[in-house]
JSON list of C-alpha atoms and ligand atoms in Angstrom, two decimals:
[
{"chain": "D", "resi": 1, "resn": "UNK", "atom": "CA", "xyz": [0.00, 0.00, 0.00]},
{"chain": "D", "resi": 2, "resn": "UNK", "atom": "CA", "xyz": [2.93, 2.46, 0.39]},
{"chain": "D", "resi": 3, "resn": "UNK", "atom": "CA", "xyz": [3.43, 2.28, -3.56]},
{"chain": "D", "resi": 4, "resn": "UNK", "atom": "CA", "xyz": [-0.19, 3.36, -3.85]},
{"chain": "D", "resi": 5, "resn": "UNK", "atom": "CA", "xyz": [-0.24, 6.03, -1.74]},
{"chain": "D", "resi": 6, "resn": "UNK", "atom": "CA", "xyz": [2.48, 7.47, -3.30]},
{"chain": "D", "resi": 7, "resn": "UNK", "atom": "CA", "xyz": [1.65, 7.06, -6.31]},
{"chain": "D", "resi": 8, "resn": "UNK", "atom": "CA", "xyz": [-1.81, 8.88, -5.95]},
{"chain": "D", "resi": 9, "resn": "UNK", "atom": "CA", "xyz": [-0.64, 11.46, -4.22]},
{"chain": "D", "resi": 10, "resn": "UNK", "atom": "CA", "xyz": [2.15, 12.31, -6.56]},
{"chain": "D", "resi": 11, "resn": "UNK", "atom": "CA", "xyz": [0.40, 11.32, -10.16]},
{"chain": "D", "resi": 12, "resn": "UNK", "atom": "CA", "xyz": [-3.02, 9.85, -9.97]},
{"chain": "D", "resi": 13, "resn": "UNK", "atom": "CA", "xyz": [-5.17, 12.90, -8.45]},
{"chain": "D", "resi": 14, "resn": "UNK", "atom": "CA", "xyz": [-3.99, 14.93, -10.92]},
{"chain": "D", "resi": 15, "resn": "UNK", "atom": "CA", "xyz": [-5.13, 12.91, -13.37]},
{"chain": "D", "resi": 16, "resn": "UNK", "atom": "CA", "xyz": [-8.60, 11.14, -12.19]},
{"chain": "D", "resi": 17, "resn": "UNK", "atom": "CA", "xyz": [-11.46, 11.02, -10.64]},
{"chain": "D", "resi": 18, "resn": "UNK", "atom": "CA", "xyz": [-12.23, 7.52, -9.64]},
{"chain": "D", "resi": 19, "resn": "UNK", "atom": "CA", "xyz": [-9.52, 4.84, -8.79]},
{"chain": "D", "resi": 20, "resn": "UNK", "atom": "CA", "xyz": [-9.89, 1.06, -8.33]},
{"chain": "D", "resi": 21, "resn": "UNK", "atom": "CA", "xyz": [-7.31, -1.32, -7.04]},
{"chain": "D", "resi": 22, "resn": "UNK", "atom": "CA", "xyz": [-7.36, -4.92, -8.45]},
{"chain": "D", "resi": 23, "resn": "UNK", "atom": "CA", "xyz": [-5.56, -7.76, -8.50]},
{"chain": "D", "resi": 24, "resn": "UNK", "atom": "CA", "xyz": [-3.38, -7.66, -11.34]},
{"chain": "D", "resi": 25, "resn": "UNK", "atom": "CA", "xyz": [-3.83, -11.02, -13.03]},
{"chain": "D", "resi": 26, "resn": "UNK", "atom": "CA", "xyz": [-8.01, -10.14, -12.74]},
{"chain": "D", "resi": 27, "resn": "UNK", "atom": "CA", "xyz": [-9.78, -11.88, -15.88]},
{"chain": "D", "resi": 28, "resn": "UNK", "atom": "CA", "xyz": [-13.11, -10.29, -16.19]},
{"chain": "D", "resi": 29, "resn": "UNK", "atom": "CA", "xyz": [-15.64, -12.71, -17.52]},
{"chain": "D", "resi": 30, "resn": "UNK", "atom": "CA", "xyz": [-18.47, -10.04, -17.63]},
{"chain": "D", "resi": 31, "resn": "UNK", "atom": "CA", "xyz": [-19.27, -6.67, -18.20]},
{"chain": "D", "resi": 32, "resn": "UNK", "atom": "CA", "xyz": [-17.44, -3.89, -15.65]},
{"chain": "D", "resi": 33, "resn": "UNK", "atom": "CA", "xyz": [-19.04, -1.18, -15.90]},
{"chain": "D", "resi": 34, "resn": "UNK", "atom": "CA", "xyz": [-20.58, 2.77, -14.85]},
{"chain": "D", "resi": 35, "resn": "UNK", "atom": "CA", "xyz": [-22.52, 1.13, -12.39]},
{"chain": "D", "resi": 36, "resn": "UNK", "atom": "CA", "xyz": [-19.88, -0.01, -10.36]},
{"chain": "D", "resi": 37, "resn": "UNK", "atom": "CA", "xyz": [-18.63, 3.81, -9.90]},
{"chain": "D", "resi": 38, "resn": "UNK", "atom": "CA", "xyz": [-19.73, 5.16, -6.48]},
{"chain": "D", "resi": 39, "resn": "UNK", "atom": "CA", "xyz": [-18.24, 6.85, -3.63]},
{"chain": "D", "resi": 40, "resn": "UNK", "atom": "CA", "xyz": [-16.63, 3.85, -2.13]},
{"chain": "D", "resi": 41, "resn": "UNK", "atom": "CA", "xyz": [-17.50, 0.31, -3.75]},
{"chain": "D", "resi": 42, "resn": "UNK", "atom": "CA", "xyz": [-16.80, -2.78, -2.36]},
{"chain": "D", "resi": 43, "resn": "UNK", "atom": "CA", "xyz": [-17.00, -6.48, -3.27]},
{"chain": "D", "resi": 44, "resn": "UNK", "atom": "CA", "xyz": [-17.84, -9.70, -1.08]},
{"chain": "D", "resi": 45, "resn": "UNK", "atom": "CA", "xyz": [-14.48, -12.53, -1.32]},
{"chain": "D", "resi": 46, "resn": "UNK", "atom": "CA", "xyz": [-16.08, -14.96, -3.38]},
{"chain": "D", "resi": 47, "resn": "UNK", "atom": "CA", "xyz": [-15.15, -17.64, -0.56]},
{"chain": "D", "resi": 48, "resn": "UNK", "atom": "CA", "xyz": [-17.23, -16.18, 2.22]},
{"chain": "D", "resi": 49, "resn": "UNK", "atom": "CA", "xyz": [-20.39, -14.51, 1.21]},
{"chain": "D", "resi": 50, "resn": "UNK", "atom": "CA", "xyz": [-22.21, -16.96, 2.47]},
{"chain": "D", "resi": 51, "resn": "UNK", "atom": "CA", "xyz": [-20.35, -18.33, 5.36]},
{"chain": "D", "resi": 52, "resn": "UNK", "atom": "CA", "xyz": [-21.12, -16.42, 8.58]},
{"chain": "D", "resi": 53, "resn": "UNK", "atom": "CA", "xyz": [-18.78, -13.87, 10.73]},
{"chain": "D", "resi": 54, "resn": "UNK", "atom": "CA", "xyz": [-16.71, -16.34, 12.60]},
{"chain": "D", "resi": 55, "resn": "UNK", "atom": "CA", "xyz": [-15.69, -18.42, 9.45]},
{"chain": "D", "resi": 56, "resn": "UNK", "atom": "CA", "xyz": [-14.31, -15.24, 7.93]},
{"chain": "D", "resi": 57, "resn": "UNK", "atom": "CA", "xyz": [-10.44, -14.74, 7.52]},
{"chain": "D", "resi": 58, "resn": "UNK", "atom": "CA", "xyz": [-10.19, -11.42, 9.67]},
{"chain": "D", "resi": 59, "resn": "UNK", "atom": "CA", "xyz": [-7.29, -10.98, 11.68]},
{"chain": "D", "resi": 60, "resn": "UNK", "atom": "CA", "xyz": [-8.10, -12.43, 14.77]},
{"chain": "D", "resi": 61, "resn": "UNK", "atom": "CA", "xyz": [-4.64, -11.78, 16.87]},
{"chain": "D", "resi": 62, "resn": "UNK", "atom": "CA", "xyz": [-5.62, -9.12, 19.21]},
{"chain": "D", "resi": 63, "resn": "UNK", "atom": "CA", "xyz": [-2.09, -7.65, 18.92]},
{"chain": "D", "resi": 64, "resn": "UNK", "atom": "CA", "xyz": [-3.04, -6.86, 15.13]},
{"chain": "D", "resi": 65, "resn": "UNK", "atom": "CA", "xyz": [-4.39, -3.60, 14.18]},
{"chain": "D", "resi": 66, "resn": "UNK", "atom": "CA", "xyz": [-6.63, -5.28, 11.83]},
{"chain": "D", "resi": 67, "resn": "UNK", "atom": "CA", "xyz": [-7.97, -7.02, 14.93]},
{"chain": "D", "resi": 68, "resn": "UNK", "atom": "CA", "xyz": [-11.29, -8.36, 14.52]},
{"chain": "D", "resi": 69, "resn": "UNK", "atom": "CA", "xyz": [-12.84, -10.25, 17.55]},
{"chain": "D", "resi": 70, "resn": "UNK", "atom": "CA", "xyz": [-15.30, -13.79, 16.44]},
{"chain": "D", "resi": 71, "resn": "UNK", "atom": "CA", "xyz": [-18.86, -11.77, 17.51]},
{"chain": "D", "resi": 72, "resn": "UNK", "atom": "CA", "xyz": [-18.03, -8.85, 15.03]},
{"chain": "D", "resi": 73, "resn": "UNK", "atom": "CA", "xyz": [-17.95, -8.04, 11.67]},
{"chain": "D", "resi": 74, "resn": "UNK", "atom": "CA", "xyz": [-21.26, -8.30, 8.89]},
{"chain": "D", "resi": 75, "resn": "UNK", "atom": "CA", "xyz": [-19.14, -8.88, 5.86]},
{"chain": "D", "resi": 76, "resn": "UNK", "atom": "CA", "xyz": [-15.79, -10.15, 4.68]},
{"chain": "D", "resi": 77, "resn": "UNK", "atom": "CA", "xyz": [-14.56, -7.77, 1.71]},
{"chain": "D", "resi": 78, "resn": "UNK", "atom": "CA", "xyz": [-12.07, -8.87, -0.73]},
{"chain": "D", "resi": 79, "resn": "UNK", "atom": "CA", "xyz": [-9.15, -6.59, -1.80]},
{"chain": "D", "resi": 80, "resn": "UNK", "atom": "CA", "xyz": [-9.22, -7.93, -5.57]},
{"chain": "D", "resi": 81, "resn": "UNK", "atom": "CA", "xyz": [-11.96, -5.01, -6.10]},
{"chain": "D", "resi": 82, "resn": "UNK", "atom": "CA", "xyz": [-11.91, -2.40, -4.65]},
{"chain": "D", "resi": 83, "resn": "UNK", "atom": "CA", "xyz": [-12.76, 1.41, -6.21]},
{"chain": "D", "resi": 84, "resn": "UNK", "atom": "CA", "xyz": [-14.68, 4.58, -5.63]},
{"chain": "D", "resi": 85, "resn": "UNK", "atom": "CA", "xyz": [-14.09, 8.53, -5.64]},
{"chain": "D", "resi": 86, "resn": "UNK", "atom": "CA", "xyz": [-10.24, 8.98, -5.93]},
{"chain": "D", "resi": 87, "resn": "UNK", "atom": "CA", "xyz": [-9.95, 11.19, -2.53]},
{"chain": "D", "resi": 88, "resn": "UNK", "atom": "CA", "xyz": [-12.10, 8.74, -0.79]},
{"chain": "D", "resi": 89, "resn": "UNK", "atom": "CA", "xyz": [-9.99, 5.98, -1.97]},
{"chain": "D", "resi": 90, "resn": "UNK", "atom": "CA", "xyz": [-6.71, 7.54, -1.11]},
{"chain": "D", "resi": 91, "resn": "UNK", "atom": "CA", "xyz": [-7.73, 7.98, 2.19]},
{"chain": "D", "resi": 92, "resn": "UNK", "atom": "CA", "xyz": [-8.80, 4.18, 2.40]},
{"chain": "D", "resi": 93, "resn": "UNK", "atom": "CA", "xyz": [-5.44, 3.17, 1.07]},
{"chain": "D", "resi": 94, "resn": "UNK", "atom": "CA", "xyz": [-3.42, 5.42, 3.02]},
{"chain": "D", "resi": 95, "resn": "UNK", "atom": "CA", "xyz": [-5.26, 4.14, 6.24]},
{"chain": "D", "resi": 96, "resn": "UNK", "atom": "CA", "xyz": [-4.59, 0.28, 5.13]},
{"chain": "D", "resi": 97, "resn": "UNK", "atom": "CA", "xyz": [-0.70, 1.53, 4.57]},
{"chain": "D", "resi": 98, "resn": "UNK", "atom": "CA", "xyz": [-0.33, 2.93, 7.96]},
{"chain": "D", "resi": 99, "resn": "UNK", "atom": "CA", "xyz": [-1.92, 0.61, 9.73]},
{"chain": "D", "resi": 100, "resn": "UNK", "atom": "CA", "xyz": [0.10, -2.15, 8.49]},
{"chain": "D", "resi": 101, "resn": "UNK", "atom": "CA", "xyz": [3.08, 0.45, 9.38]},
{"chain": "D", "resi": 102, "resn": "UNK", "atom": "CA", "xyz": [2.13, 0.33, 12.96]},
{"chain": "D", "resi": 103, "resn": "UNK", "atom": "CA", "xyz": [1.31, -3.56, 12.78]},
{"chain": "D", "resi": 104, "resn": "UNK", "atom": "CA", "xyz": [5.40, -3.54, 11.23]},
{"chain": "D", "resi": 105, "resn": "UNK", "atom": "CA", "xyz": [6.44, -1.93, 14.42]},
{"chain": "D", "resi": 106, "resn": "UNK", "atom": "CA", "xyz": [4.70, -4.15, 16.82]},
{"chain": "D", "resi": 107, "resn": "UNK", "atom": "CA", "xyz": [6.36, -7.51, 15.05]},
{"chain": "D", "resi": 108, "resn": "UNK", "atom": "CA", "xyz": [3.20, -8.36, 13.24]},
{"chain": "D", "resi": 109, "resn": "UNK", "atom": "CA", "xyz": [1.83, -8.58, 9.54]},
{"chain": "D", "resi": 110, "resn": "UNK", "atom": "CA", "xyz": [-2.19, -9.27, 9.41]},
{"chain": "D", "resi": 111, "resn": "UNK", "atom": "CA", "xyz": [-2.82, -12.59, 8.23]},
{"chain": "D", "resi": 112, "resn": "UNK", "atom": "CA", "xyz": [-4.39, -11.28, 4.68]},
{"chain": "D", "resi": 113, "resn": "UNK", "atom": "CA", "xyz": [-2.53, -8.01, 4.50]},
{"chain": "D", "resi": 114, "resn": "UNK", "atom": "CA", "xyz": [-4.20, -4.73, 2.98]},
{"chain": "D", "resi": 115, "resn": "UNK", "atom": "CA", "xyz": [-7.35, -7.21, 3.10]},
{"chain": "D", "resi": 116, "resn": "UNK", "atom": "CA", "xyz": [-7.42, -7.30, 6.37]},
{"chain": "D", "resi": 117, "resn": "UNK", "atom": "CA", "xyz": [-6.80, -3.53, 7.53]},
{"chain": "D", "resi": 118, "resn": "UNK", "atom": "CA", "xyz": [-9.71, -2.97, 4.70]},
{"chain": "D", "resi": 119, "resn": "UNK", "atom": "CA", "xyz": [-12.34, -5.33, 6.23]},
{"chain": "J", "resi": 1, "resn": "UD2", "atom": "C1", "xyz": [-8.44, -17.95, -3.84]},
{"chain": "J", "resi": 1, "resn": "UD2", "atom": "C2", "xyz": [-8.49, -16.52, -3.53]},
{"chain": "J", "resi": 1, "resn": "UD2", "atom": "O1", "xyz": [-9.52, -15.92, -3.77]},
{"chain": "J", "resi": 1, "resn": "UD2", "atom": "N1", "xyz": [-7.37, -15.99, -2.98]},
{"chain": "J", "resi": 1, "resn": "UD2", "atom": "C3", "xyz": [-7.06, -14.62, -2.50]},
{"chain": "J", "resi": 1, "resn": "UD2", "atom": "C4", "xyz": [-5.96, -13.87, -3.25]},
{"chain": "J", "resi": 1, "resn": "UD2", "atom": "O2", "xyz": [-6.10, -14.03, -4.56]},
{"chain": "J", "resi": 1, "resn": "UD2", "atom": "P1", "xyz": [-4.86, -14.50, -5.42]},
{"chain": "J", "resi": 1, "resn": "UD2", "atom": "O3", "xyz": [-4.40, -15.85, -5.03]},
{"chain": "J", "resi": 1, "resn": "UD2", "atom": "O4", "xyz": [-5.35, -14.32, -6.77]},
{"chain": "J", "resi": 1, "resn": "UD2", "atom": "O5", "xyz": [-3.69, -13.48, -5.01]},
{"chain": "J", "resi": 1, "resn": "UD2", "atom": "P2", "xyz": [-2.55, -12.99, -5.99]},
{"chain": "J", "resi": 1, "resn": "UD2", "atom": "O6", "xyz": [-1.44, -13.95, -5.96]},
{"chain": "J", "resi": 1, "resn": "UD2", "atom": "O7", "xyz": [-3.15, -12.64, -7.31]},
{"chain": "J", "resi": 1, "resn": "UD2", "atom": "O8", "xyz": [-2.10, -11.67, -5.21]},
{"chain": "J", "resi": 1, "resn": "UD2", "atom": "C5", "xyz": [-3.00, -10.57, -5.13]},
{"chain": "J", "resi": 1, "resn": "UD2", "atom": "C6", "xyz": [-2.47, -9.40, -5.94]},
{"chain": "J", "resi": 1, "resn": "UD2", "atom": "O9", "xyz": [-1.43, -8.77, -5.24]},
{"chain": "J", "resi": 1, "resn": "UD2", "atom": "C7", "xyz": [-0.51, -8.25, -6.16]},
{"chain": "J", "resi": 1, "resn": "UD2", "atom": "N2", "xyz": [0.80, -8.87, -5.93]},
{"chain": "J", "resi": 1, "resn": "UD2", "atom": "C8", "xyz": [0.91, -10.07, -5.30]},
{"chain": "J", "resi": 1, "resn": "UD2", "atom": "C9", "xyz": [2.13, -10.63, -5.09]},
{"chain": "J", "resi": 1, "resn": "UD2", "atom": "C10", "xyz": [3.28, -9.96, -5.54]},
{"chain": "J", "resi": 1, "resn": "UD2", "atom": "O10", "xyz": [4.41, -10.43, -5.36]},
{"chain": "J", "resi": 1, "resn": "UD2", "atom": "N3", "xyz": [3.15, -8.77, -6.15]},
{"chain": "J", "resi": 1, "resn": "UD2", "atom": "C11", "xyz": [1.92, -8.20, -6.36]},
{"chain": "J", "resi": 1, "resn": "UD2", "atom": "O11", "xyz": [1.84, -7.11, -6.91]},
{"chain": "J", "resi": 1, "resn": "UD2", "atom": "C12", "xyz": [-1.05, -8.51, -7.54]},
{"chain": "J", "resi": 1, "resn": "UD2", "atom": "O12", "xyz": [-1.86, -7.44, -7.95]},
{"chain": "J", "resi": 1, "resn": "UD2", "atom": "C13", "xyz": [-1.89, -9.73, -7.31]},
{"chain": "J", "resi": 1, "resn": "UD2", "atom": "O13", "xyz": [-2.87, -9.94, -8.29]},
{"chain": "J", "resi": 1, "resn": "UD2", "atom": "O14", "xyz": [-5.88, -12.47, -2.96]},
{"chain": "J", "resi": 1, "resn": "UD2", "atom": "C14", "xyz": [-7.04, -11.75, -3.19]},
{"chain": "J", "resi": 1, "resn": "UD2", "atom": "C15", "xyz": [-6.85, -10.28, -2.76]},
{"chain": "J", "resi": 1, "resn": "UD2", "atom": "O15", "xyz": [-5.97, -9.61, -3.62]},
{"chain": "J", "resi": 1, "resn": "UD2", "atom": "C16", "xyz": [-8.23, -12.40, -2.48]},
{"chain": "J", "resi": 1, "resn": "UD2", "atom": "O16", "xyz": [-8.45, -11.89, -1.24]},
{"chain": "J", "resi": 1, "resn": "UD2", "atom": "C17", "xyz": [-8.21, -13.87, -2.31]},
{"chain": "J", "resi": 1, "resn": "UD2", "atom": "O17", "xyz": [-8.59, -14.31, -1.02]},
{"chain": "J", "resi": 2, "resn": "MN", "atom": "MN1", "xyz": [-5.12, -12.81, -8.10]}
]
């Protein structure tokens, strides 16, 4: 996530008005389209929409700032998707960087990285 929030501070705003991270090798099998643009859009992980909350891969070591205890949590996001208004977004980003900064410090990395500081 530090590349990211970099890279939209220095370039991207300049230069857009929405932003969406993906994963990289993404093969869309369907149409992506306007009505996926919103302020903040998320997708559920294809693994665990319909699971419930204490099947989901949050971080679940209290010493994590992605911390999430087994009685919390409605949905588990996935971080292949991810889009919405670019300042909106660069906050989001910039959040998941520093948090895993401060997770760095303390000796830890959450279990599903930027995933897990998102959800
Ligand atoms: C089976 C499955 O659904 N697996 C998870 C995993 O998918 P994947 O197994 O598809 O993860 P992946 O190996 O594609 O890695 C995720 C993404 O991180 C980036 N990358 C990864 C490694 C690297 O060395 N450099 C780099 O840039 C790249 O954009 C890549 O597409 O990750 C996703 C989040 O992204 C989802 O949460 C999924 O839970
Ligand atoms: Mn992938």
């Amino acid at each position: 996530m530090k590349w990211a929030t970099i890279t939209i501070d220095k370039q991207i705003r300049h230069e857009a008005d929405y932003l969406f991270m993906m994963d990289i090798d993404s093969v869309f099998h369907g149409r992506f389209g306007a009505e996926s643009l919103s302020q903040l859009s998320a997708v559920l992980h294809r693994g665990y929409y319909k699971t419930t909350r204490e099947k989901f891969p949050y971080e679940r070591r209290a010493k994590s700032r992605a911390y999430i205890p087994l009685d919390e949590g409605d949905y588990y996001y996935t971080a292949a998707v991810w889009g919405g208004y670019l300042e909106d977004m660069y906050k989001l980003v910039r959040y998941c960087y520093e948090e895993s900064e401060v997770d760095a410090k303390n000796g830890i990395e959450a279990a599903w990285q930027e995933e897990s500081h998102l959800n």
